[in-house]
Amino acid sequence: MPNRLEEKDWDRLLQRIKDGKCTPFLGSGVCGGKISVGSQIANEWAKKYEYPMEDSDDLTRVAQFVAVTEDAMTPKEEMCKKIKEELKEVAPSYFEIPDEPHGVLADLPLPVYITTNYDDLMVQALKSRGKAPVQEICRWNNRIKKSRRRSSDFDPTPEKPLVFHLHGTYEIPESLVLTEDDYLDFLAAISSNKKLLPASIQ
């Protein structure tokens, strides 16, 4: 199997984007310099909480240590606070920067966006393009299962797209998949209950 896309593959992808049959999947690399990357946050926490191991740039491991030595919500609350502070620096004009990934994706005629990021930059970018995005989270634990789903009563469209936060959002600390325990619980929940993912995400 070739490691790079050939011209016919690009043609197929471009046609699917044009037809709205493509789903962007955003990970931490898309945030660029606007939101601190996991290794930066991990190193900060490792110093603050005196993490004793060598892998002080591993956010999941350091967050697990903080959850055990402090309490389970401490790393989540700290993460949400940090993101909230950093998002204050993001003006709508940020999405007009050429090749800024969120702005580029927001220009596409797509109904669904999936992200593992805790920030709402994709939502902001879509709003900057005059769209009305609906934000939803994966309800992978009992603390967030009972809250009302926002995505269950509509079909996503390019004008009103769904932004699905697979690993939670900074607006709901309990929704974050952050520590080692969180990732194990998240995987167990997803494996045992396929309904955790709305039909449009499946």
Short mmCIF file of N, CA, C and O in Angstrom, two decimals, residues 132-193:
data_model
loop_
_atom_site.label_atom_id
_atom_site.label_comp_id
_atom_site.label_asym_id
_atom_site.label_seq_id
_atom_site.Cartn_x
_atom_site.Cartn_y
_atom_site.Cartn_z
N ALA A 132 -23.82 28.05 12.57
CA ALA A 132 -24.41 27.87 13.91
C ALA A 132 -24.08 26.48 14.44
O ALA A 132 -24.94 25.59 14.47
N PRO A 133 -22.84 26.25 14.86
CA PRO A 133 -22.44 24.91 15.30
C PRO A 133 -23.12 24.49 16.60
O PRO A 133 -23.43 25.32 17.45
N VAL A 134 -23.32 23.20 16.72
CA VAL A 134 -23.84 22.60 17.96
C VAL A 134 -22.71 21.77 18.54
O VAL A 134 -22.11 20.93 17.85
N GLN A 135 -22.40 22.02 19.81
CA GLN A 135 -21.32 21.31 20.49
C GLN A 135 -21.90 20.14 21.26
O GLN A 135 -22.95 20.27 21.91
N GLU A 136 -21.23 19.00 21.21
CA GLU A 136 -21.66 17.83 21.98
C GLU A 136 -20.44 17.11 22.51
O GLU A 136 -19.35 17.22 21.93
N ILE A 137 -20.62 16.40 23.62
CA ILE A 137 -19.54 15.63 24.24
C ILE A 137 -19.92 14.16 24.26
O ILE A 137 -21.09 13.80 24.19
N CYS A 138 -18.91 13.32 24.37
CA CYS A 138 -19.14 11.90 24.59
C CYS A 138 -19.44 11.72 26.09
O CYS A 138 -18.66 12.14 26.93
N ARG A 139 -20.57 11.11 26.39
CA ARG A 139 -21.00 10.94 27.78
C ARG A 139 -20.50 9.61 28.33
O ARG A 139 -21.28 8.69 28.55
N TRP A 140 -19.21 9.53 28.55
CA TRP A 140 -18.55 8.29 28.87
C TRP A 140 -18.54 7.93 30.35
O TRP A 140 -18.16 6.83 30.72
N ASN A 141 -18.96 8.85 31.22
CA ASN A 141 -18.98 8.51 32.65
C ASN A 141 -20.29 8.94 33.29
O ASN A 141 -21.06 9.72 32.72
N ASN A 142 -20.57 8.42 34.49
CA ASN A 142 -21.85 8.65 35.15
C ASN A 142 -22.08 10.10 35.54
O ASN A 142 -23.22 10.53 35.67
N ARG A 143 -21.03 10.87 35.71
CA ARG A 143 -21.19 12.28 36.10
C ARG A 143 -21.75 13.14 34.99
O ARG A 143 -22.29 14.21 35.25
N ILE A 144 -21.63 12.69 33.75
CA ILE A 144 -22.12 13.50 32.63
C ILE A 144 -23.19 12.80 31.80
O ILE A 144 -23.74 13.38 30.88
N LYS A 145 -23.54 11.55 32.14
CA LYS A 145 -24.51 10.80 31.35
C LYS A 145 -25.90 11.41 31.38
O LYS A 145 -26.64 11.34 30.40
N LYS A 146 -26.29 12.00 32.51
CA LYS A 146 -27.67 12.44 32.67
C LYS A 146 -27.96 13.81 32.06
O LYS A 146 -29.11 14.16 31.87
N SER A 147 -26.94 14.58 31.77
CA SER A 147 -27.20 15.90 31.19
C SER A 147 -27.78 15.76 29.79
O SER A 147 -27.50 14.81 29.07
N ARG A 148 -28.61 16.72 29.42
CA ARG A 148 -29.36 16.65 28.16
C ARG A 148 -28.43 16.71 26.95
O ARG A 148 -27.55 17.55 26.86
N ARG A 149 -28.67 15.81 26.01
CA ARG A 149 -27.91 15.83 24.76
C ARG A 149 -28.39 16.98 23.90
O ARG A 149 -29.57 17.18 23.72
N ARG A 150 -27.44 17.70 23.32
CA ARG A 150 -27.80 18.79 22.41
C ARG A 150 -27.88 18.31 20.97
O ARG A 150 -28.46 18.96 20.13
N SER A 151 -27.29 17.14 20.69
CA SER A 151 -27.20 16.68 19.31
C SER A 151 -28.28 15.68 18.94
O SER A 151 -28.34 15.23 17.80
N SER A 152 -29.14 15.31 19.86
CA SER A 152 -30.09 14.24 19.59
C SER A 152 -31.32 14.69 18.82
O SER A 152 -32.06 13.88 18.30
N ASP A 153 -31.57 15.99 18.78
CA ASP A 153 -32.81 16.45 18.17
C ASP A 153 -32.60 17.18 16.84
O ASP A 153 -33.46 17.92 16.40
N PHE A 154 -31.49 16.96 16.17
CA PHE A 154 -31.29 17.60 14.87
C PHE A 154 -30.33 16.79 14.00
O PHE A 154 -29.55 15.99 14.50
N ASP A 155 -30.44 17.01 12.71
CA ASP A 155 -29.52 16.40 11.76
C ASP A 155 -28.50 17.47 11.38
O ASP A 155 -28.88 18.54 10.88
N PRO A 156 -27.21 17.21 11.59
CA PRO A 156 -26.19 18.22 11.26
C PRO A 156 -26.20 18.57 9.78
O PRO A 156 -26.44 17.72 8.93
N THR A 157 -25.96 19.84 9.51
CA THR A 157 -25.84 20.33 8.14
C THR A 157 -24.60 21.22 8.07
O THR A 157 -24.08 21.63 9.11
N PRO A 158 -24.13 21.56 6.87
CA PRO A 158 -22.98 22.48 6.78
C PRO A 158 -23.25 23.83 7.42
O PRO A 158 -22.34 24.48 7.93
N GLU A 159 -24.52 24.26 7.43
CA GLU A 159 -24.87 25.54 8.05
C GLU A 159 -24.99 25.43 9.56
O GLU A 159 -24.78 26.38 10.29
N LYS A 160 -25.39 24.23 10.03
CA LYS A 160 -25.53 23.97 11.47
C LYS A 160 -24.81 22.66 11.79
O LYS A 160 -25.42 21.62 12.01
N PRO A 161 -23.48 22.71 11.78
CA PRO A 161 -22.69 21.49 11.95
C PRO A 161 -22.58 21.04 13.42
O PRO A 161 -22.76 21.84 14.34
N LEU A 162 -22.29 19.77 13.58
CA LEU A 162 -22.03 19.20 14.89
C LEU A 162 -20.53 19.16 15.13
O LEU A 162 -19.77 18.69 14.28
N VAL A 163 -20.09 19.69 16.28
CA VAL A 163 -18.70 19.56 16.72
C VAL A 163 -18.74 18.61 17.91
O VAL A 163 -19.26 18.95 18.98
N PHE A 164 -18.21 17.41 17.71
CA PHE A 164 -18.27 16.38 18.74
C PHE A 164 -16.94 16.25 19.46
O PHE A 164 -15.92 15.93 18.87
N HIS A 165 -16.97 16.52 20.77
CA HIS A 165 -15.76 16.44 21.61
C HIS A 165 -15.65 15.03 22.18
O HIS A 165 -16.30 14.71 23.18
N LEU A 166 -14.84 14.22 21.56
CA LEU A 166 -14.70 12.83 21.95
C LEU A 166 -14.11 12.69 23.36
O LEU A 166 -14.53 11.83 24.13
N HIS A 167 -13.16 13.58 23.71
CA HIS A 167 -12.50 13.50 25.01
C HIS A 167 -12.92 14.62 25.96
O HIS A 167 -12.21 14.92 26.92
N GLY A 168 -14.06 15.23 25.70
CA GLY A 168 -14.59 16.24 26.60
C GLY A 168 -14.24 17.67 26.22
O GLY A 168 -13.51 17.91 25.27
N THR A 169 -14.79 18.60 26.99
CA THR A 169 -14.58 20.02 26.74
C THR A 169 -14.24 20.75 28.04
O THR A 169 -14.72 20.36 29.12
N TYR A 170 -13.44 21.79 27.93
CA TYR A 170 -13.02 22.56 29.10
C TYR A 170 -14.20 23.17 29.84
O TYR A 170 -14.11 23.54 31.01
N GLU A 171 -15.34 23.30 29.19
CA GLU A 171 -16.53 23.87 29.82
C GLU A 171 -17.17 22.92 30.83
O GLU A 171 -17.94 23.35 31.68
N ILE A 172 -16.84 21.63 30.72
CA ILE A 172 -17.38 20.61 31.63
C ILE A 172 -16.21 19.76 32.13
O ILE A 172 -15.85 18.76 31.50
N PRO A 173 -15.59 20.15 33.24
CA PRO A 173 -14.39 19.43 33.71
C PRO A 173 -14.59 17.92 33.84
O PRO A 173 -13.68 17.14 33.54
N GLU A 174 -15.77 17.50 34.27
CA GLU A 174 -16.03 16.07 34.46
C GLU A 174 -15.98 15.29 33.15
O GLU A 174 -15.85 14.06 33.16
N SER A 175 -16.09 15.97 32.04
CA SER A 175 -16.12 15.28 30.74
C SER A 175 -14.73 14.95 30.21
O SER A 175 -14.59 14.16 29.28
N LEU A 176 -13.68 15.52 30.81
CA LEU A 176 -12.33 15.35 30.26
C LEU A 176 -11.80 13.92 30.41
O LEU A 176 -11.88 13.33 31.48
N VAL A 177 -11.27 13.40 29.32
CA VAL A 177 -10.51 12.15 29.34
C VAL A 177 -9.05 12.59 29.42
O VAL A 177 -8.49 13.05 28.43
N LEU A 178 -8.46 12.47 30.60
CA LEU A 178 -7.17 13.11 30.84
C LEU A 178 -6.14 12.18 31.50
O LEU A 178 -5.00 12.08 31.06
N THR A 179 -6.54 11.49 32.56
CA THR A 179 -5.62 10.63 33.29
C THR A 179 -5.58 9.22 32.68
O THR A 179 -6.42 8.88 31.85
N GLU A 180 -4.65 8.42 33.13
CA GLU A 180 -4.59 7.02 32.67
C GLU A 180 -5.89 6.29 33.01
O GLU A 180 -6.43 5.55 32.19
N ASP A 181 -6.41 6.52 34.22
CA ASP A 181 -7.68 5.90 34.61
C ASP A 181 -8.81 6.34 33.69
O ASP A 181 -9.67 5.54 33.31
N ASP A 182 -8.82 7.64 33.34
CA ASP A 182 -9.85 8.15 32.44
C ASP A 182 -9.83 7.41 31.10
O ASP A 182 -10.88 7.02 30.58
N TYR A 183 -8.63 7.25 30.54
CA TYR A 183 -8.53 6.59 29.23
C TYR A 183 -9.02 5.14 29.30
O TYR A 183 -9.72 4.67 28.40
N LEU A 184 -8.68 4.43 30.38
CA LEU A 184 -9.16 3.06 30.53
C LEU A 184 -10.68 3.01 30.68
O LEU A 184 -11.36 2.20 30.04
N ASP A 185 -11.22 3.90 31.51
CA ASP A 185 -12.67 3.95 31.70
C ASP A 185 -13.38 4.36 30.42
O ASP A 185 -14.45 3.82 30.09
N PHE A 186 -12.80 5.31 29.70
CA PHE A 186 -13.37 5.77 28.43
C PHE A 186 -13.44 4.62 27.43
O PHE A 186 -14.48 4.37 26.80
N LEU A 187 -12.33 3.89 27.27
CA LEU A 187 -12.30 2.78 26.33
C LEU A 187 -13.27 1.68 26.72
O LEU A 187 -13.95 1.10 25.87
N ALA A 188 -13.38 1.40 28.02
CA ALA A 188 -14.32 0.39 28.49
C ALA A 188 -15.76 0.82 28.20
O ALA A 188 -16.59 0.02 27.74
N ALA A 189 -16.06 2.09 28.44
CA ALA A 189 -17.42 2.60 28.21
C ALA A 189 -17.78 2.56 26.73
O ALA A 189 -18.88 2.12 26.36
N ILE A 190 -16.86 3.01 25.87
CA ILE A 190 -17.11 3.01 24.43
C ILE A 190 -17.30 1.59 23.90
O ILE A 190 -18.14 1.33 23.05
N SER A 191 -16.51 0.66 24.43
CA SER A 191 -16.57 -0.72 23.97
C SER A 191 -17.88 -1.40 24.37
O SER A 191 -18.42 -2.21 23.62
N SER A 192 -18.38 -1.05 25.54
CA SER A 192 -19.57 -1.73 26.05
C SER A 192 -20.88 -1.05 25.68
O SER A 192 -21.94 -1.65 25.78
N ASN A 193 -20.83 0.20 25.24
CA ASN A 193 -22.06 0.92 24.92
C ASN A 193 -21.88 1.75 23.65
O ASN A 193 -21.42 2.88 23.70
#
